[in-house]
Amino acid sequence: MDHAADAFRTDLMTITRFVLNEQSKHPESRGDFSILLSHIVLGCKFVCAAVNKAGLAKLIGLAGETNVQGEEQKKLDVLSNEVFVKALVSSGRTCILVSEEDEEAIIVEPSKRGKYCVVFDPLDGSSNIDCGVSIGTIFGIYMIKDGGEARLEDVLQPGKNMLAAGYCMYGSSCTFVLSTGSGVNGFTLDPSLGEFILTHPDIKIPKKGKIYSVNEGNAKNWDGPTAKFVEKCKFPKDGSPAKSLRYIGSMVADVHRTLLYGGVFLYPADKKSPNGKLRVLYEVFPMSFLMEQAGGQSFTGKERALDLVPKKIHERSPIFLGSYDDVEEIKALYAAEEKA
């Protein structure tokens, strides 16, 4: 056994250490935010373990059956939702939760209430569970407006008011990507330690990318600018090489690749979904927040995504996000169409 190497492993930047370091830069902070994040991280570790067992659970007869306690075994997305709701409520730091799985916002009971609102998609891309494709959890954190009663308006804020956003991807490794408003950092779960270790410090997206990511199956229903942009990716007129198409169909995985390799991810509005398909609060906002923090940008076809003010908690919006120059091109196409 290599003791020197093992000793070196104790000097790693864990996510706990990272968050506490950040906290120490704000002498006025009471550690509430750090406690909330540690509960989110715990939820992600639990879901990661459950996702890794997903295929086996079927084999050994878990899903959909009744266990010893007489509880029915739950589908993964329902289980993940319960895990996060319980983890967030028990932190004692939240007052409103909005989950993709729940029709209504959850107002936390007064005895466990704190000053943060958390919006989340507990298991994004869950239709991909059975084929082993990467799936993930997405979250965003707001603070309630005036420290008073928790009201629904507290979560219906534009994305630019978010304090923090991130996602956890359950793929070939378990990756946690986080921004608290000063850059983006990526952590990878070391299963032997049960700790997230900083592996991608200060992620910056390339200014221009070689990849575009979109569901081309919807092409016949696209609007003009989207069709023109994709055409330009495939058949560039300026002699530059064509872009590669990469589309996984799991937003966390597609955005993660876009963040690291550059390029653009788009889910435009079309005739079938005139308001787009992705949800504003817990898909569009957190991913747009991360993109901007990493030096990219994000656009809805009308405005900067983070300026959008949602009217309903499950509102949808078109989205174009990724490398700065690529999104700039899309913005120019929309501006040209408006002129015309």
Tab-separated table of C-alpha atoms in Angstrom:
chain	number	residue	atom	x	y	z
A	1	MET	CA	0.000	0.000	0.000
A	2	ASP	CA	1.407	3.390	-0.970
A	3	HIS	CA	1.045	5.441	2.224
A	4	ALA	CA	2.493	8.616	0.689
A	5	ALA	CA	-0.081	8.543	-2.091
A	6	ASP	CA	-2.880	7.868	0.392
A	7	ALA	CA	-1.737	10.721	2.601
A	8	PHE	CA	-1.772	12.993	-0.443
A	9	ARG	CA	-5.434	12.122	-0.973
A	10	THR	CA	-6.357	13.747	2.335
A	11	ASP	CA	-5.199	17.113	1.018
A	12	LEU	CA	-7.873	17.164	-1.681
A	13	MET	CA	-10.254	20.078	-2.138
A	14	THR	CA	-13.563	18.502	-1.184
A	15	ILE	CA	-16.817	20.319	-1.910
A	16	THR	CA	-17.316	20.875	1.838
A	17	ARG	CA	-13.910	22.513	2.166
A	18	PHE	CA	-14.553	24.544	-0.990
A	19	VAL	CA	-17.910	25.859	0.260
A	20	LEU	CA	-16.448	26.708	3.685
A	21	ASN	CA	-13.556	28.567	2.004
A	22	GLU	CA	-16.107	30.571	0.013
A	23	GLN	CA	-18.066	31.233	3.211
A	24	SER	CA	-14.997	32.615	4.975
A	25	LYS	CA	-14.830	35.367	2.307
A	26	HIS	CA	-18.124	36.675	3.729
A	27	PRO	CA	-17.481	37.389	7.408
A	28	GLU	CA	-21.138	38.331	7.930
A	29	SER	CA	-22.393	34.888	6.838
A	30	ARG	CA	-23.899	32.525	9.403
A	31	GLY	CA	-23.316	29.345	7.429
A	32	ASP	CA	-26.969	28.874	6.408
A	33	PHE	CA	-26.103	28.694	2.743
A	34	SER	CA	-23.314	26.149	3.384
A	35	ILE	CA	-25.724	23.965	5.361
A	36	LEU	CA	-28.292	24.130	2.543
A	37	LEU	CA	-25.675	23.142	-0.052
A	38	SER	CA	-24.486	20.218	2.058
A	39	HIS	CA	-28.064	18.901	2.133
A	40	ILE	CA	-28.310	19.207	-1.661
A	41	VAL	CA	-24.999	17.342	-2.011
A	42	LEU	CA	-26.240	14.571	0.281
A	43	GLY	CA	-29.397	14.229	-1.841
A	44	CYS	CA	-27.231	13.908	-4.963
A	45	LYS	CA	-25.094	11.161	-3.380
A	46	PHE	CA	-28.223	9.228	-2.460
A	47	VAL	CA	-29.723	9.536	-5.945
A	48	CYS	CA	-26.386	8.588	-7.493
A	49	ALA	CA	-26.383	5.339	-5.512
A	50	ALA	CA	-30.004	4.648	-6.491
A	51	VAL	CA	-29.329	5.352	-10.189
A	52	ASN	CA	-26.350	2.979	-10.178
A	53	LYS	CA	-28.576	0.198	-8.869
A	54	ALA	CA	-31.458	0.966	-11.258
A	55	GLY	CA	-30.891	-1.931	-13.664
A	56	LEU	CA	-30.303	-4.420	-10.859
A	57	ALA	CA	-33.393	-3.303	-8.967
A	58	LYS	CA	-35.524	-4.731	-11.772
A	59	LEU	CA	-33.544	-7.943	-11.856
A	60	ILE	CA	-33.925	-8.603	-8.132
A	61	GLY	CA	-37.569	-7.596	-8.204
A	62	LEU	CA	-37.663	-4.163	-6.581
A	63	ALA	CA	-39.409	-1.671	-8.832
A	64	GLY	CA	-43.174	-1.706	-8.529
A	65	GLU	CA	-43.259	-4.383	-5.835
A	66	THR	CA	-44.018	-4.175	-2.140
A	67	ASN	CA	-41.108	-4.485	0.285
A	68	VAL	CA	-40.941	-5.978	3.781
A	69	GLN	CA	-42.300	-2.837	5.415
A	70	GLY	CA	-45.298	-3.007	3.098
A	71	GLU	CA	-44.076	0.068	1.199
A	72	GLU	CA	-44.318	-0.003	-2.524
A	73	GLN	CA	-40.977	0.333	-4.294
A	74	LYS	CA	-40.936	3.609	-6.151
A	75	LYS	CA	-39.884	4.602	-9.613
A	76	LEU	CA	-36.547	6.416	-9.581
A	77	ASP	CA	-37.890	9.862	-10.428
A	78	VAL	CA	-40.506	9.688	-7.662
A	79	LEU	CA	-37.862	8.404	-5.229
A	80	SER	CA	-35.417	11.174	-6.211
A	81	ASN	CA	-38.108	13.783	-5.669
A	82	GLU	CA	-38.843	12.503	-2.170
A	83	VAL	CA	-35.133	12.386	-1.345
A	84	PHE	CA	-34.619	16.033	-2.304
A	85	VAL	CA	-37.800	17.331	-0.685
A	86	LYS	CA	-36.867	15.611	2.598
A	87	ALA	CA	-33.229	16.713	2.410
A	88	LEU	CA	-34.178	20.340	1.702
A	89	VAL	CA	-36.925	20.580	4.332
A	90	SER	CA	-34.769	18.933	7.012
A	91	SER	CA	-31.963	21.449	6.378
A	92	GLY	CA	-34.181	24.005	8.127
A	93	ARG	CA	-32.946	26.628	5.655
A	94	THR	CA	-35.695	26.588	2.985
A	95	CYS	CA	-39.157	28.127	2.825
A	96	ILE	CA	-40.450	27.284	-0.677
A	97	LEU	CA	-39.571	24.335	-2.907
A	98	VAL	CA	-40.569	24.005	-6.548
A	99	SER	CA	-40.044	20.560	-8.051
A	100	GLU	CA	-40.659	19.341	-11.583
A	101	GLU	CA	-42.476	16.370	-10.049
A	102	ASP	CA	-44.994	18.381	-7.997
A	103	GLU	CA	-47.909	20.319	-9.460
A	104	GLU	CA	-47.894	22.907	-6.639
A	105	ALA	CA	-45.020	24.651	-4.865
A	106	ILE	CA	-44.209	23.178	-1.450
A	107	ILE	CA	-44.402	25.721	1.391
A	108	VAL	CA	-42.208	24.519	4.264
A	109	GLU	CA	-43.879	24.373	7.692
A	110	PRO	CA	-43.013	27.400	9.891
A	111	SER	CA	-40.930	25.436	12.442
A	112	LYS	CA	-38.465	24.326	9.724
A	113	ARG	CA	-38.467	27.489	7.679
A	114	GLY	CA	-35.396	29.362	6.455
A	115	LYS	CA	-34.760	32.181	3.996
A	116	TYR	CA	-33.994	30.236	0.793
A	117	CYS	CA	-36.206	29.066	-2.062
A	118	VAL	CA	-34.992	26.064	-4.040
A	119	VAL	CA	-36.214	25.149	-7.530
A	120	PHE	CA	-35.164	21.743	-8.858
A	121	ASP	CA	-35.685	18.938	-11.315
A	122	PRO	CA	-34.892	15.862	-9.192
A	123	LEU	CA	-34.137	13.569	-12.130
A	124	ASP	CA	-33.861	15.200	-15.526
A	125	GLY	CA	-33.845	12.874	-18.528
A	126	SER	CA	-35.414	10.049	-16.519
A	127	SER	CA	-36.793	8.466	-19.707
A	128	ASN	CA	-33.143	7.527	-20.377
A	129	ILE	CA	-32.765	5.492	-17.161
A	130	ASP	CA	-33.360	2.113	-18.747
A	131	CYS	CA	-30.743	2.518	-21.456
A	132	GLY	CA	-27.932	3.726	-19.196
A	133	VAL	CA	-27.622	7.232	-20.680
A	134	SER	CA	-26.434	10.007	-18.341
A	135	ILE	CA	-29.184	11.686	-16.343
A	136	GLY	CA	-29.002	14.351	-13.661
A	137	THR	CA	-30.439	16.683	-11.044
A	138	ILE	CA	-30.709	20.434	-11.721
A	139	PHE	CA	-31.233	23.084	-9.033
A	140	GLY	CA	-31.331	26.836	-8.468
A	141	ILE	CA	-31.400	28.815	-5.209
A	142	TYR	CA	-33.113	32.154	-4.521
A	143	MET	CA	-33.418	34.149	-1.330
A	144	ILE	CA	-36.887	35.274	-0.229
A	145	LYS	CA	-37.425	38.914	-1.055
A	146	ASP	CA	-38.006	40.665	2.263
A	147	GLY	CA	-37.521	38.057	4.961
A	148	GLY	CA	-41.265	38.060	5.613
A	149	GLU	CA	-43.805	35.329	4.945
A	150	ALA	CA	-42.999	32.796	2.250
A	151	ARG	CA	-45.006	33.664	-0.860
A	152	LEU	CA	-45.118	32.195	-4.339
A	153	GLU	CA	-43.795	35.499	-5.728
A	154	ASP	CA	-40.505	34.688	-4.014
A	155	VAL	CA	-39.772	32.002	-6.594
A	156	LEU	CA	-41.266	33.841	-9.577
A	157	GLN	CA	-38.146	35.977	-9.902
A	158	PRO	CA	-35.953	36.450	-12.982
A	159	GLY	CA	-32.981	34.069	-13.206
A	160	LYS	CA	-30.497	36.915	-12.716
A	161	ASN	CA	-31.655	37.061	-9.057
A	162	MET	CA	-30.486	33.505	-8.373
A	163	LEU	CA	-27.804	33.186	-5.696
A	164	ALA	CA	-26.535	29.845	-6.930
A	165	ALA	CA	-27.284	27.132	-9.453
A	166	GLY	CA	-25.882	23.774	-10.394
A	167	TYR	CA	-26.478	20.239	-11.507
A	168	CYS	CA	-25.321	16.769	-10.632
A	169	MET	CA	-24.795	14.352	-13.505
A	170	TYR	CA	-25.043	10.612	-12.952
A	171	GLY	CA	-22.973	9.207	-15.790
A	172	SER	CA	-19.730	7.279	-16.171
A	173	SER	CA	-18.782	9.225	-13.055
A	174	CYS	CA	-20.895	11.352	-10.747
A	175	THR	CA	-20.171	15.033	-11.429
A	176	PHE	CA	-21.423	18.023	-9.433
A	177	VAL	CA	-21.179	21.415	-11.157
A	178	LEU	CA	-21.829	24.512	-9.069
A	179	SER	CA	-21.796	28.288	-9.343
A	180	THR	CA	-22.429	30.624	-6.441
A	181	GLY	CA	-22.106	33.694	-8.657
A	182	SER	CA	-18.323	33.882	-8.988
A	183	GLY	CA	-17.358	31.358	-11.655
A	184	VAL	CA	-18.209	27.694	-12.184
A	185	ASN	CA	-16.518	24.726	-10.507
A	186	GLY	CA	-16.875	21.001	-11.162
A	187	PHE	CA	-16.491	18.222	-8.580
A	188	THR	CA	-16.331	14.465	-9.109
A	189	LEU	CA	-17.539	11.901	-6.579
A	190	ASP	CA	-14.732	9.704	-5.291
A	191	PRO	CA	-16.689	6.554	-4.402
A	192	SER	CA	-13.980	5.245	-2.080
A	193	LEU	CA	-14.218	8.393	0.062
A	194	GLY	CA	-17.865	9.232	-0.559
A	195	GLU	CA	-16.687	12.790	-1.170
A	196	PHE	CA	-16.982	15.192	-4.098
A	197	ILE	CA	-13.472	16.354	-5.071
A	198	LEU	CA	-12.703	19.521	-7.065
A	199	THR	CA	-11.625	18.231	-10.485
A	200	HIS	CA	-12.677	21.095	-12.786
A	201	PRO	CA	-11.743	24.397	-11.135
A	202	ASP	CA	-13.009	27.623	-12.742
A	203	ILE	CA	-14.670	26.163	-15.857
A	204	LYS	CA	-14.640	28.521	-18.855
A	205	ILE	CA	-16.569	27.679	-22.014
A	206	PRO	CA	-14.627	28.185	-25.284
A	207	LYS	CA	-15.645	31.431	-27.035
A	208	LYS	CA	-16.688	29.481	-30.127
A	209	GLY	CA	-17.455	25.796	-30.452
A	210	LYS	CA	-17.430	23.073	-33.098
A	211	ILE	CA	-20.598	21.317	-31.908
A	212	TYR	CA	-24.308	22.042	-32.133
A	213	SER	CA	-26.861	20.111	-30.132
A	214	VAL	CA	-30.544	20.005	-31.073
A	215	ASN	CA	-33.335	17.502	-31.685
A	216	GLU	CA	-33.385	17.530	-35.492
A	217	GLY	CA	-36.515	15.382	-35.457
A	218	ASN	CA	-38.440	18.621	-34.896
A	219	ALA	CA	-36.904	20.381	-37.904
A	220	LYS	CA	-40.113	20.553	-39.935
A	221	ASN	CA	-41.740	22.643	-37.200
A	222	TRP	CA	-38.899	25.122	-36.587
A	223	ASP	CA	-39.057	28.879	-37.113
A	224	GLY	CA	-36.873	30.662	-39.706
A	225	PRO	CA	-33.874	31.690	-37.564
A	226	THR	CA	-33.472	28.217	-36.025
A	227	ALA	CA	-33.636	26.526	-39.431
A	228	LYS	CA	-31.124	29.040	-40.857
A	229	PHE	CA	-28.710	28.555	-37.970
A	230	VAL	CA	-28.743	24.747	-38.217
A	231	GLU	CA	-28.346	24.985	-42.002
A	232	LYS	CA	-25.324	27.229	-41.425
A	233	CYS	CA	-23.856	24.683	-38.962
A	234	LYS	CA	-24.091	21.955	-41.601
A	235	PHE	CA	-23.283	23.951	-44.751
A	236	PRO	CA	-21.162	26.961	-43.755
A	237	LYS	CA	-20.932	29.542	-46.569
A	238	ASP	CA	-17.710	31.176	-45.327
A	239	GLY	CA	-15.423	28.202	-45.949
A	240	SER	CA	-15.203	27.267	-42.267
A	241	PRO	CA	-15.588	23.566	-41.377
A	242	ALA	CA	-19.101	22.268	-40.660
A	243	LYS	CA	-20.081	21.777	-37.015
A	244	SER	CA	-20.623	18.297	-35.574
A	245	LEU	CA	-24.053	17.308	-34.272
A	246	ARG	CA	-24.173	15.786	-30.777
A	247	TYR	CA	-27.551	15.238	-29.111
A	248	ILE	CA	-28.065	12.959	-26.132
A	249	GLY	CA	-31.603	14.039	-25.240
A	250	SER	CA	-30.746	14.459	-21.574
A	251	MET	CA	-30.371	18.177	-20.835
A	252	VAL	CA	-27.780	17.747	-18.079
A	253	ALA	CA	-25.509	15.645	-20.285
A	254	ASP	CA	-25.903	17.896	-23.341
A	255	VAL	CA	-25.255	21.076	-21.342
A	256	HIS	CA	-22.311	19.485	-19.505
A	257	ARG	CA	-20.616	18.644	-22.793
A	258	THR	CA	-21.383	22.118	-24.145
A	259	LEU	CA	-19.857	23.713	-21.039
A	260	LEU	CA	-16.616	21.713	-21.321
A	261	TYR	CA	-16.150	21.514	-25.104
A	262	GLY	CA	-17.974	24.623	-26.284
A	263	GLY	CA	-20.645	24.871	-28.954
A	264	VAL	CA	-24.332	25.527	-28.618
A	265	PHE	CA	-27.332	23.692	-27.169
A	266	LEU	CA	-30.751	24.674	-28.480
A	267	TYR	CA	-34.320	23.708	-27.703
A	268	PRO	CA	-36.254	26.214	-29.809
A	269	ALA	CA	-39.958	26.946	-29.920
A	270	ASP	CA	-41.716	25.205	-32.796
A	271	LYS	CA	-45.223	24.727	-34.157
A	272	LYS	CA	-45.774	21.790	-31.804
A	273	SER	CA	-44.497	23.610	-28.669
A	274	PRO	CA	-44.864	27.332	-29.386
A	275	ASN	CA	-43.450	28.213	-25.939
A	276	GLY	CA	-40.568	25.782	-26.152
A	277	LYS	CA	-40.414	22.649	-24.056
A	278	LEU	CA	-37.909	23.228	-21.275
A	279	ARG	CA	-39.141	24.654	-17.979
A	280	VAL	CA	-37.953	28.121	-17.038
A	281	LEU	CA	-37.393	27.841	-13.285
A	282	TYR	CA	-35.520	24.576	-12.908
A	283	GLU	CA	-34.036	23.927	-16.372
A	284	VAL	CA	-33.569	27.155	-18.322
A	285	PHE	CA	-32.538	29.438	-15.426
A	286	PRO	CA	-29.962	27.235	-13.652
A	287	MET	CA	-28.273	26.202	-16.924
A	288	SER	CA	-28.294	29.801	-18.220
A	289	PHE	CA	-26.809	30.995	-14.922
A	290	LEU	CA	-23.968	28.463	-15.230
A	291	MET	CA	-23.356	29.326	-18.903
A	292	GLU	CA	-23.056	33.043	-18.188
A	293	GLN	CA	-20.806	32.399	-15.197
A	294	ALA	CA	-18.553	30.323	-17.479
A	295	GLY	CA	-18.326	33.127	-20.051
A	296	GLY	CA	-21.008	31.902	-22.451
A	297	GLN	CA	-24.473	33.294	-22.991
A	298	SER	CA	-28.078	32.266	-23.107
A	299	PHE	CA	-30.988	33.567	-25.197
A	300	THR	CA	-34.697	32.764	-25.520
A	301	GLY	CA	-35.216	33.964	-29.089
A	302	LYS	CA	-36.472	37.281	-27.680
A	303	GLU	CA	-34.255	38.260	-24.749
A	304	ARG	CA	-31.432	37.240	-22.443
A	305	ALA	CA	-32.772	34.121	-20.696
A	306	LEU	CA	-31.945	35.330	-17.169
A	307	ASP	CA	-34.053	38.502	-17.666
A	308	LEU	CA	-37.217	36.477	-18.194
A	309	VAL	CA	-39.824	36.964	-15.436
A	310	PRO	CA	-41.851	33.754	-15.007
A	311	LYS	CA	-45.612	34.040	-14.352
A	312	LYS	CA	-46.174	30.364	-13.413
A	313	ILE	CA	-43.894	27.888	-11.652
A	314	HIS	CA	-43.944	25.345	-14.503
A	315	GLU	CA	-43.699	27.893	-17.321
A	316	ARG	CA	-41.751	26.880	-20.432
A	317	SER	CA	-39.409	28.814	-22.695
A	318	PRO	CA	-37.336	28.287	-25.850
A	319	ILE	CA	-33.604	28.282	-25.102
A	320	PHE	CA	-30.309	28.743	-26.959
A	321	LEU	CA	-27.220	28.515	-24.780
A	322	GLY	CA	-23.505	27.935	-25.110
A	323	SER	CA	-20.390	29.593	-26.493
A	324	TYR	CA	-20.556	33.385	-26.660
A	325	ASP	CA	-19.966	33.747	-30.408
A	326	ASP	CA	-22.332	30.943	-31.387
A	327	VAL	CA	-25.230	32.415	-29.397
A	328	GLU	CA	-24.336	35.838	-30.834
A	329	GLU	CA	-24.933	34.378	-34.320
A	330	ILE	CA	-28.377	33.113	-33.300
A	331	LYS	CA	-29.243	36.517	-31.834
A	332	ALA	CA	-28.266	38.162	-35.127
A	333	LEU	CA	-30.552	35.811	-37.072
A	334	TYR	CA	-33.507	36.651	-34.814
A	335	ALA	CA	-32.745	40.387	-35.054
A	336	ALA	CA	-32.617	40.140	-38.872
A	337	GLU	CA	-35.977	38.372	-38.949
A	338	GLU	CA	-37.544	41.011	-36.719
A	339	LYS	CA	-36.290	43.740	-39.057
A	340	ALA	CA	-37.727	41.927	-42.045
